[in-house]
PDB file of C-alpha atoms in Angstrom:
ATOM      1  CA  UNK A  27       8.420   2.899   4.390  1.00  0.00           C
ATOM      2  CA  UNK A  28       7.468   5.474   6.864  1.00  0.00           C
ATOM      3  CA  UNK A  29       3.931   4.798   6.809  1.00  0.00           C
ATOM      4  CA  UNK A  30       4.633   0.740   6.963  1.00  0.00           C
ATOM      5  CA  UNK A  31       6.466   1.569  10.480  1.00  0.00           C
ATOM      6  CA  UNK A  32       3.732   4.117  11.754  1.00  0.00           C
ATOM      7  CA  UNK A  33       3.156   2.775  15.593  1.00  0.00           C
ATOM      8  CA  UNK A  34      -0.580   3.574  15.097  1.00  0.00           C
ATOM      9  CA  UNK A  35      -0.693   1.282  12.146  1.00  0.00           C
ATOM     10  CA  UNK A  36       1.290  -1.458  13.771  1.00  0.00           C
ATOM     11  CA  UNK A  37      -0.679  -1.385  16.788  1.00  0.00           C
ATOM     12  CA  UNK A  38      -3.609  -2.966  14.730  1.00  0.00           C
ATOM     13  CA  UNK A  39      -1.115  -5.011  12.489  1.00  0.00           C
ATOM     14  CA  UNK A  40       0.084  -6.829  15.694  1.00  0.00           C
ATOM     15  CA  UNK A  41      -3.738  -8.053  16.424  1.00  0.00           C
ATOM     16  CA  UNK A  42      -3.268  -9.921  13.295  1.00  0.00           C
ATOM     17  CA  UNK A  43       0.328 -11.036  12.678  1.00  0.00           C
ATOM     18  CA  UNK A  44       1.751 -11.079  16.524  1.00  0.00           C
ATOM     19  CA  UNK A  45       4.992  -9.091  17.390  1.00  0.00           C
ATOM     20  CA  UNK A  46       7.176  -9.933  14.697  1.00  0.00           C
ATOM     21  CA  UNK A  47       6.347  -8.191  11.478  1.00  0.00           C
ATOM     22  CA  UNK A  48       7.297  -8.067   7.997  1.00  0.00           C
ATOM     23  CA  UNK A  49       6.675  -5.152   5.570  1.00  0.00           C
ATOM     24  CA  UNK A  50       5.792  -7.329   2.460  1.00  0.00           C
ATOM     25  CA  UNK A  51       4.512  -4.623  -0.227  1.00  0.00           C
ATOM     26  CA  UNK A  52       3.573  -0.962   0.010  1.00  0.00           C
ATOM     27  CA  UNK A  53       1.634   1.087  -2.482  1.00  0.00           C
ATOM     28  CA  UNK A  54       0.699   4.850  -3.060  1.00  0.00           C
ATOM     29  CA  UNK A  55      -2.147   4.550  -5.183  1.00  0.00           C
ATOM     30  CA  UNK A  56      -2.775   7.529  -7.299  1.00  0.00           C
ATOM     31  CA  UNK A  57      -6.186   6.104  -8.988  1.00  0.00           C
ATOM     32  CA  UNK A  58      -6.650   8.236 -12.102  1.00  0.00           C
ATOM     33  CA  UNK A  59      -9.580  10.045 -13.555  1.00  0.00           C
ATOM     34  CA  UNK A  60     -11.148   7.480 -16.073  1.00  0.00           C
ATOM     35  CA  UNK A  61     -10.691   8.202 -19.728  1.00  0.00           C
ATOM     36  CA  UNK A  62     -13.733   6.622 -20.457  1.00  0.00           C
ATOM     37  CA  UNK A  63     -12.479   3.529 -21.302  1.00  0.00           C
ATOM     38  CA  UNK A  64     -13.266   2.519 -17.844  1.00  0.00           C
ATOM     39  CA  UNK A  65      -9.689   1.228 -17.447  1.00  0.00           C
ATOM     40  CA  UNK A  66      -9.452   2.716 -14.124  1.00  0.00           C
ATOM     41  CA  UNK A  67     -11.604  -0.229 -12.567  1.00  0.00           C
ATOM     42  CA  UNK A  68      -9.707  -3.076 -10.414  1.00  0.00           C
ATOM     43  CA  UNK A  69     -11.594  -6.015 -10.608  1.00  0.00           C
ATOM     44  CA  UNK A  70     -12.874  -8.055  -7.519  1.00  0.00           C
ATOM     45  CA  UNK A  71      -9.551 -10.453  -6.645  1.00  0.00           C
ATOM     46  CA  UNK A  72      -7.883 -11.564  -3.257  1.00  0.00           C
ATOM     47  CA  UNK A  73      -4.804 -10.381  -2.432  1.00  0.00           C
ATOM     48  CA  UNK A  74      -3.105 -13.643  -1.354  1.00  0.00           C
ATOM     49  CA  UNK A  75      -3.446 -14.470  -5.119  1.00  0.00           C
ATOM     50  CA  UNK A  76      -0.055 -12.625  -5.314  1.00  0.00           C
ATOM     51  CA  UNK A  77       1.744 -13.993  -2.430  1.00  0.00           C
ATOM     52  CA  UNK A  78       3.788 -17.014  -1.922  1.00  0.00           C
ATOM     53  CA  UNK A  79       3.968 -17.047   1.737  1.00  0.00           C
ATOM     54  CA  UNK A  80       1.673 -18.626   4.240  1.00  0.00           C
ATOM     55  CA  UNK A  81      -0.581 -18.982   6.620  1.00  0.00           C
ATOM     56  CA  UNK A  82      -2.723 -16.639   5.526  1.00  0.00           C
ATOM     57  CA  UNK A  83      -4.530 -15.923   8.837  1.00  0.00           C
ATOM     58  CA  UNK A  84      -1.092 -14.186   9.606  1.00  0.00           C
ATOM     59  CA  UNK A  85      -0.964 -11.780   6.912  1.00  0.00           C
ATOM     60  CA  UNK A  86      -3.001  -8.369   6.731  1.00  0.00           C
ATOM     61  CA  UNK A  87      -3.415  -5.387   4.405  1.00  0.00           C
ATOM     62  CA  UNK A  88      -3.855  -1.764   6.084  1.00  0.00           C
ATOM     63  CA  UNK A  89      -5.420   0.693   3.187  1.00  0.00           C
ATOM     64  CA  UNK A  90      -5.705   4.425   4.137  1.00  0.00           C
ATOM     65  CA  UNK A  91      -7.361   7.081   2.352  1.00  0.00           C
ATOM     66  CA  UNK A  92      -5.277  10.234   1.446  1.00  0.00           C
ATOM     67  CA  UNK A  93      -8.287  12.203   0.975  1.00  0.00           C
ATOM     68  CA  UNK A  94     -12.121  11.313   1.006  1.00  0.00           C
ATOM     69  CA  UNK A  95     -12.937   8.174  -0.836  1.00  0.00           C
ATOM     70  CA  UNK A  96     -16.277   7.494  -1.988  1.00  0.00           C
ATOM     71  CA  UNK A  97     -18.239   5.583  -4.997  1.00  0.00           C
ATOM     72  CA  UNK A  98     -17.813   8.762  -7.645  1.00  0.00           C
ATOM     73  CA  UNK A  99     -13.892   8.295  -6.997  1.00  0.00           C
ATOM     74  CA  UNK A 100     -13.653   4.690  -6.853  1.00  0.00           C
ATOM     75  CA  UNK A 101     -13.510   3.530  -3.150  1.00  0.00           C
ATOM     76  CA  UNK A 102     -13.099  -0.278  -2.245  1.00  0.00           C
ATOM     77  CA  UNK A 103     -15.867  -2.701  -2.718  1.00  0.00           C
ATOM     78  CA  UNK A 104     -15.668  -5.887  -0.698  1.00  0.00           C
ATOM     79  CA  UNK A 105     -17.741  -9.041  -0.578  1.00  0.00           C
ATOM     80  CA  UNK A 106     -18.323  -9.314   3.360  1.00  0.00           C
ATOM     81  CA  UNK A 107     -17.446 -12.760   4.770  1.00  0.00           C
ATOM     82  CA  UNK A 108     -15.620 -13.898   1.484  1.00  0.00           C
ATOM     83  CA  UNK A 109     -12.131 -14.200   3.911  1.00  0.00           C
ATOM     84  CA  UNK A 110     -13.597 -17.653   4.850  1.00  0.00           C
ATOM     85  CA  UNK A 111     -13.314 -19.010   1.314  1.00  0.00           C
ATOM     86  CA  UNK A 112     -10.625 -20.480  -0.708  1.00  0.00           C
ATOM     87  CA  UNK A 113      -8.269 -19.063  -3.429  1.00  0.00           C
ATOM     88  CA  UNK A 114     -10.280 -18.818  -6.262  1.00  0.00           C
ATOM     89  CA  UNK A 115      -8.822 -18.809 -10.051  1.00  0.00           C
ATOM     90  CA  UNK A 116      -7.966 -15.394 -11.258  1.00  0.00           C
ATOM     91  CA  UNK A 117      -7.069 -14.283 -14.708  1.00  0.00           C
ATOM     92  CA  UNK A 118      -7.699 -11.014 -16.998  1.00  0.00           C
ATOM     93  CA  UNK A 119     -11.462  -9.994 -17.047  1.00  0.00           C
ATOM     94  CA  UNK A 120     -13.026  -9.857 -20.515  1.00  0.00           C
ATOM     95  CA  UNK A 121     -13.600  -6.108 -19.842  1.00  0.00           C
ATOM     96  CA  UNK A 122     -14.432  -3.403 -23.001  1.00  0.00           C
ATOM     97  CA  UNK A 123     -11.121  -1.112 -22.458  1.00  0.00           C
ATOM     98  CA  UNK A 124      -8.990  -3.999 -20.611  1.00  0.00           C
ATOM     99  CA  UNK A 125      -7.523  -3.406 -17.031  1.00  0.00           C
ATOM    100  CA  UNK A 126      -3.895  -2.299 -15.889  1.00  0.00           C
ATOM    101  CA  UNK A 127      -1.200  -5.094 -16.116  1.00  0.00           C
ATOM    102  CA  UNK A 128      -1.465  -7.670 -13.597  1.00  0.00           C
ATOM    103  CA  UNK A 129      -4.949  -6.392 -12.547  1.00  0.00           C
ATOM    104  CA  UNK A 130      -6.163 -10.050 -12.479  1.00  0.00           C
ATOM    105  CA  UNK A 131      -9.614 -10.767 -11.418  1.00  0.00           C
ATOM    106  CA  UNK A 132     -11.561 -13.735 -10.282  1.00  0.00           C
ATOM    107  CA  UNK A 133     -12.708 -15.859 -13.011  1.00  0.00           C
ATOM    108  CA  UNK A 134     -16.060 -17.239 -12.073  1.00  0.00           C
ATOM    109  CA  UNK A 135     -16.919 -13.907 -10.013  1.00  0.00           C
ATOM    110  CA  UNK A 136     -20.601 -13.527  -9.465  1.00  0.00           C
ATOM    111  CA  UNK A 137     -21.531  -9.829  -9.414  1.00  0.00           C
ATOM    112  CA  UNK A 138     -24.791 -10.305  -7.731  1.00  0.00           C
ATOM    113  CA  UNK A 139     -23.079 -11.242  -4.151  1.00  0.00           C
ATOM    114  CA  UNK A 140     -23.852  -8.583  -1.463  1.00  0.00           C
ATOM    115  CA  UNK A 141     -21.366  -6.167  -1.489  1.00  0.00           C
ATOM    116  CA  UNK A 142     -20.438  -2.914   0.656  1.00  0.00           C
ATOM    117  CA  UNK A 143     -18.648   0.440  -0.525  1.00  0.00           C
ATOM    118  CA  UNK A 144     -16.123   1.204   1.503  1.00  0.00           C
ATOM    119  CA  UNK A 145     -16.619   4.994   1.451  1.00  0.00           C
ATOM    120  CA  UNK A 146     -13.928   6.873   3.875  1.00  0.00           C
ATOM    121  CA  UNK A 147     -12.736  10.099   5.109  1.00  0.00           C
ATOM    122  CA  UNK A 148      -9.057  11.446   4.532  1.00  0.00           C
ATOM    123  CA  UNK A 149      -6.874   9.389   7.071  1.00  0.00           C
ATOM    124  CA  UNK A 150      -9.538   6.520   7.510  1.00  0.00           C
ATOM    125  CA  UNK A 151      -7.805   2.886   7.689  1.00  0.00           C
ATOM    126  CA  UNK A 152      -9.461  -0.231   6.818  1.00  0.00           C
ATOM    127  CA  UNK A 153      -7.593  -3.668   7.656  1.00  0.00           C
ATOM    128  CA  UNK A 154      -8.338  -6.742   5.831  1.00  0.00           C
ATOM    129  CA  UNK A 155      -7.410 -10.338   5.031  1.00  0.00           C
ATOM    130  CA  UNK A 156      -5.613 -11.708   1.954  1.00  0.00           C
ATOM    131  CA  UNK A 157      -8.650 -13.946   1.110  1.00  0.00           C
ATOM    132  CA  UNK A 158     -11.072 -10.901   1.316  1.00  0.00           C
ATOM    133  CA  UNK A 159     -12.345 -10.535  -2.163  1.00  0.00           C
ATOM    134  CA  UNK A 160     -12.593  -6.867  -3.004  1.00  0.00           C
ATOM    135  CA  UNK A 161     -11.742  -4.459  -5.937  1.00  0.00           C
ATOM    136  CA  UNK A 162     -12.989  -1.050  -7.015  1.00  0.00           C
ATOM    137  CA  UNK A 163     -14.803   1.165  -9.411  1.00  0.00           C
ATOM    138  CA  UNK A 164     -13.778   3.764 -12.019  1.00  0.00           C
ATOM    139  CA  UNK A 165     -12.688   7.411 -10.999  1.00  0.00           C
ATOM    140  CA  UNK A 166     -15.889   9.099 -12.266  1.00  0.00           C
ATOM    141  CA  UNK A 167     -14.333  12.602 -10.998  1.00  0.00           C
ATOM    142  CA  UNK A 168     -11.659  15.158 -12.482  1.00  0.00           C
ATOM    143  CA  UNK A 169      -9.226  14.535  -9.875  1.00  0.00           C
ATOM    144  CA  UNK A 170      -7.071  11.669  -9.093  1.00  0.00           C
ATOM    145  CA  UNK A 171      -8.011   9.485  -6.063  1.00  0.00           C
ATOM    146  CA  UNK A 172      -4.986   8.810  -3.588  1.00  0.00           C
ATOM    147  CA  UNK A 173      -4.379   6.194  -0.737  1.00  0.00           C
ATOM    148  CA  UNK A 174      -1.533   4.314   0.584  1.00  0.00           C
ATOM    149  CA  UNK A 175      -1.575   0.617   1.654  1.00  0.00           C
ATOM    150  CA  UNK A 176       0.876  -1.708   2.938  1.00  0.00           C
ATOM    151  CA  UNK A 177       0.481  -5.622   3.121  1.00  0.00           C
ATOM    152  CA  UNK A 178       1.988  -7.036   6.454  1.00  0.00           C
ATOM    153  CA  UNK A 179       3.033 -10.752   7.092  1.00  0.00           C
ATOM    154  CA  UNK A 180       4.000 -12.482  10.444  1.00  0.00           C
ATOM    155  CA  UNK A 181       7.575 -13.211  10.598  1.00  0.00           C
ATOM    156  CA  UNK A 182       6.793 -16.418  11.526  1.00  0.00           C
ATOM    157  CA  UNK A 183       4.951 -16.981   8.383  1.00  0.00           C
ATOM    158  CA  UNK A 184       7.153 -19.409   5.779  1.00  0.00           C
ATOM    159  CA  UNK A 185       7.632 -19.322   1.963  1.00  0.00           C
ATOM    160  CA  UNK A 186       6.032 -22.322  -0.086  1.00  0.00           C
ATOM    161  CA  UNK A 187       8.241 -24.377  -2.096  1.00  0.00           C
ATOM    162  CA  UNK A 188       5.945 -23.889  -4.782  1.00  0.00           C
ATOM    163  CA  UNK A 189       2.890 -21.379  -5.430  1.00  0.00           C
ATOM    164  CA  UNK A 190      -0.392 -22.819  -5.456  1.00  0.00           C
ATOM    165  CA  UNK A 191      -1.567 -23.898  -9.371  1.00  0.00           C
ATOM    166  CA  UNK A 192      -3.968 -21.118  -9.472  1.00  0.00           C
ATOM    167  CA  UNK A 193      -1.010 -18.571  -8.575  1.00  0.00           C
ATOM    168  CA  UNK A 194       1.079 -19.896 -11.687  1.00  0.00           C
ATOM    169  CA  UNK A 195      -0.185 -17.286 -14.277  1.00  0.00           C
ATOM    170  CA  UNK A 196       0.503 -14.275 -11.590  1.00  0.00           C
ATOM    171  CA  UNK A 197       4.075 -15.902 -10.705  1.00  0.00           C
ATOM    172  CA  UNK A 198       4.854 -16.027 -14.607  1.00  0.00           C
ATOM    173  CA  UNK A 199       3.920 -12.262 -15.162  1.00  0.00           C
ATOM    174  CA  UNK A 200       5.637 -11.316 -12.338  1.00  0.00           C
ATOM    175  CA  UNK A 201       8.960 -12.911 -13.283  1.00  0.00           C
ATOM    176  CA  UNK A 202       8.817 -11.459 -16.692  1.00  0.00           C
ATOM    177  CA  UNK A 203       8.184  -8.056 -15.256  1.00  0.00           C
ATOM    178  CA  UNK A 204      11.085  -8.327 -12.942  1.00  0.00           C
ATOM    179  CA  UNK A 205      13.276  -9.621 -15.725  1.00  0.00           C
ATOM    180  CA  UNK A 206      12.414  -6.420 -17.707  1.00  0.00           C
ATOM    181  CA  UNK A 207      13.430  -4.201 -15.220  1.00  0.00           C
ATOM    182  CA  UNK A 208      17.033  -5.799 -14.411  1.00  0.00           C
ATOM    183  CA  UNK A 209      17.558  -6.070 -17.922  1.00  0.00           C
ATOM    184  CA  UNK A 210      16.997  -1.943 -18.250  1.00  0.00           C
ATOM    185  CA  UNK A 211      19.508  -1.713 -15.459  1.00  0.00           C
ATOM    186  CA  UNK A 212      22.038  -3.908 -17.509  1.00  0.00           C
ATOM    187  CA  UNK A 213      21.426  -7.196 -15.847  1.00  0.00           C
ATOM    188  CA  UNK A 214      21.551  -9.634 -18.672  1.00  0.00           C
ATOM    189  CA  UNK A 215      22.637 -12.840 -16.911  1.00  0.00           C
ATOM    190  CA  UNK A 216      19.062 -13.444 -15.150  1.00  0.00           C
ATOM    191  CA  UNK A 217      18.295 -16.841 -13.818  1.00  0.00           C
ATOM    192  CA  UNK A 218      14.556 -18.088 -13.522  1.00  0.00           C
ATOM    193  CA  UNK A 219      12.696 -15.891 -11.037  1.00  0.00           C
ATOM    194  CA  UNK A 220      10.228 -17.361  -8.838  1.00  0.00           C
ATOM    195  CA  UNK A 221       7.573 -15.505  -7.010  1.00  0.00           C
ATOM    196  CA  UNK A 222       9.299 -16.301  -3.489  1.00  0.00           C
ATOM    197  CA  UNK A 223      12.381 -14.336  -5.155  1.00  0.00           C
ATOM    198  CA  UNK A 224      10.142 -11.236  -6.057  1.00  0.00           C
ATOM    199  CA  UNK A 225       9.224 -11.175  -2.052  1.00  0.00           C
ATOM    200  CA  UNK A 226      12.250 -12.083  -0.430  1.00  0.00           C
ATOM    201  CA  UNK A 227      13.727  -9.104  -2.263  1.00  0.00           C
ATOM    202  CA  UNK A 228      10.676  -6.716  -1.214  1.00  0.00           C
ATOM    203  CA  UNK A 229       9.967  -7.712   2.363  1.00  0.00           C
ATOM    204  CA  UNK A 230      11.319  -5.443   5.341  1.00  0.00           C
ATOM    205  CA  UNK A 231      11.366  -6.160   8.931  1.00  0.00           C
ATOM    206  CA  UNK A 232       9.539  -3.283  10.635  1.00  0.00           C
ATOM    207  CA  UNK A 233       8.823  -5.019  13.986  1.00  0.00           C
ATOM    208  CA  UNK A 234      10.424  -7.749  16.409  1.00  0.00           C
ATOM    209  CA  UNK A 235      12.732 -10.475  14.696  1.00  0.00           C
ATOM    210  CA  UNK A 236      13.242 -11.973  11.674  1.00  0.00           C
ATOM    211  CA  UNK A 237      12.041 -15.472  11.901  1.00  0.00           C
ATOM    212  CA  UNK A 238      11.253 -17.214   8.732  1.00  0.00           C
ATOM    213  CA  UNK A 239      10.761 -14.960   6.163  1.00  0.00           C
ATOM    214  CA  UNK A 240      14.150 -15.119   4.757  1.00  0.00           C
ATOM    215  CA  UNK A 241      15.701 -16.858   2.158  1.00  0.00           C
TER     216      UNK A 241
END
C-alpha cells in the first residue's frame, strides 16, 4: 500500500482522477522466465474489462519498473490511441501453452496494429487509461522481471448496477476465485458474489474524501 500513497505518484494521478483518490488494485509483478511454453505472455487486453466502476476517464493505472525492463524480459506493449475506443469482448486466447488464470485477451485482436514497446529503466513510471490496449511478451531471460502497479479511481466514480455484457465472463471467474478463497478460510455460507463486491472489499482511500465508491 505504501507505493499507492507515494506523493510522487499521487501528484500525477490527481491530474487524471482529481483530488479524491481511491487505490482500487495494486500488484507486485514478478514475471518469471518463460519455461518454453510461452505461458509468461500476457495477451493484449483492456484493464476496464475487470472493473465495475465508471467513468473510465476517471480511472488510471501507474506502472513502475523495479529494474530495467526491455523486450527480452517482456516489457509492456501498447497500441497508441486505443484508449479512445470502446470496451471490447475478451476471453482466453487459443495459444499453445495457454496463459495464466484470468489472463483474458481481446478476442478479435489484430496483431498488425501499430504497437509501441515500452522499454524502461529502474524507477521509470508510465500512467495509462483503462481502455488502452496493452499486454506483454514472454520473458526470454533467466531472471524475473519485477514491476509494481496500482489502479486508481476517482472517489467520485460510481459502481455500475450491472456489469457490461462483455464483462460477464470475467465477473463469473472472479466470483469463483473469491468463493474458493473464502472456503479455504472456513467461510461456508457464501452468497452470490458480484464484481462490485470484490472491488468494494479491495478499494482504499489514499487521498481526499470518500464520495461515491462505497457500498
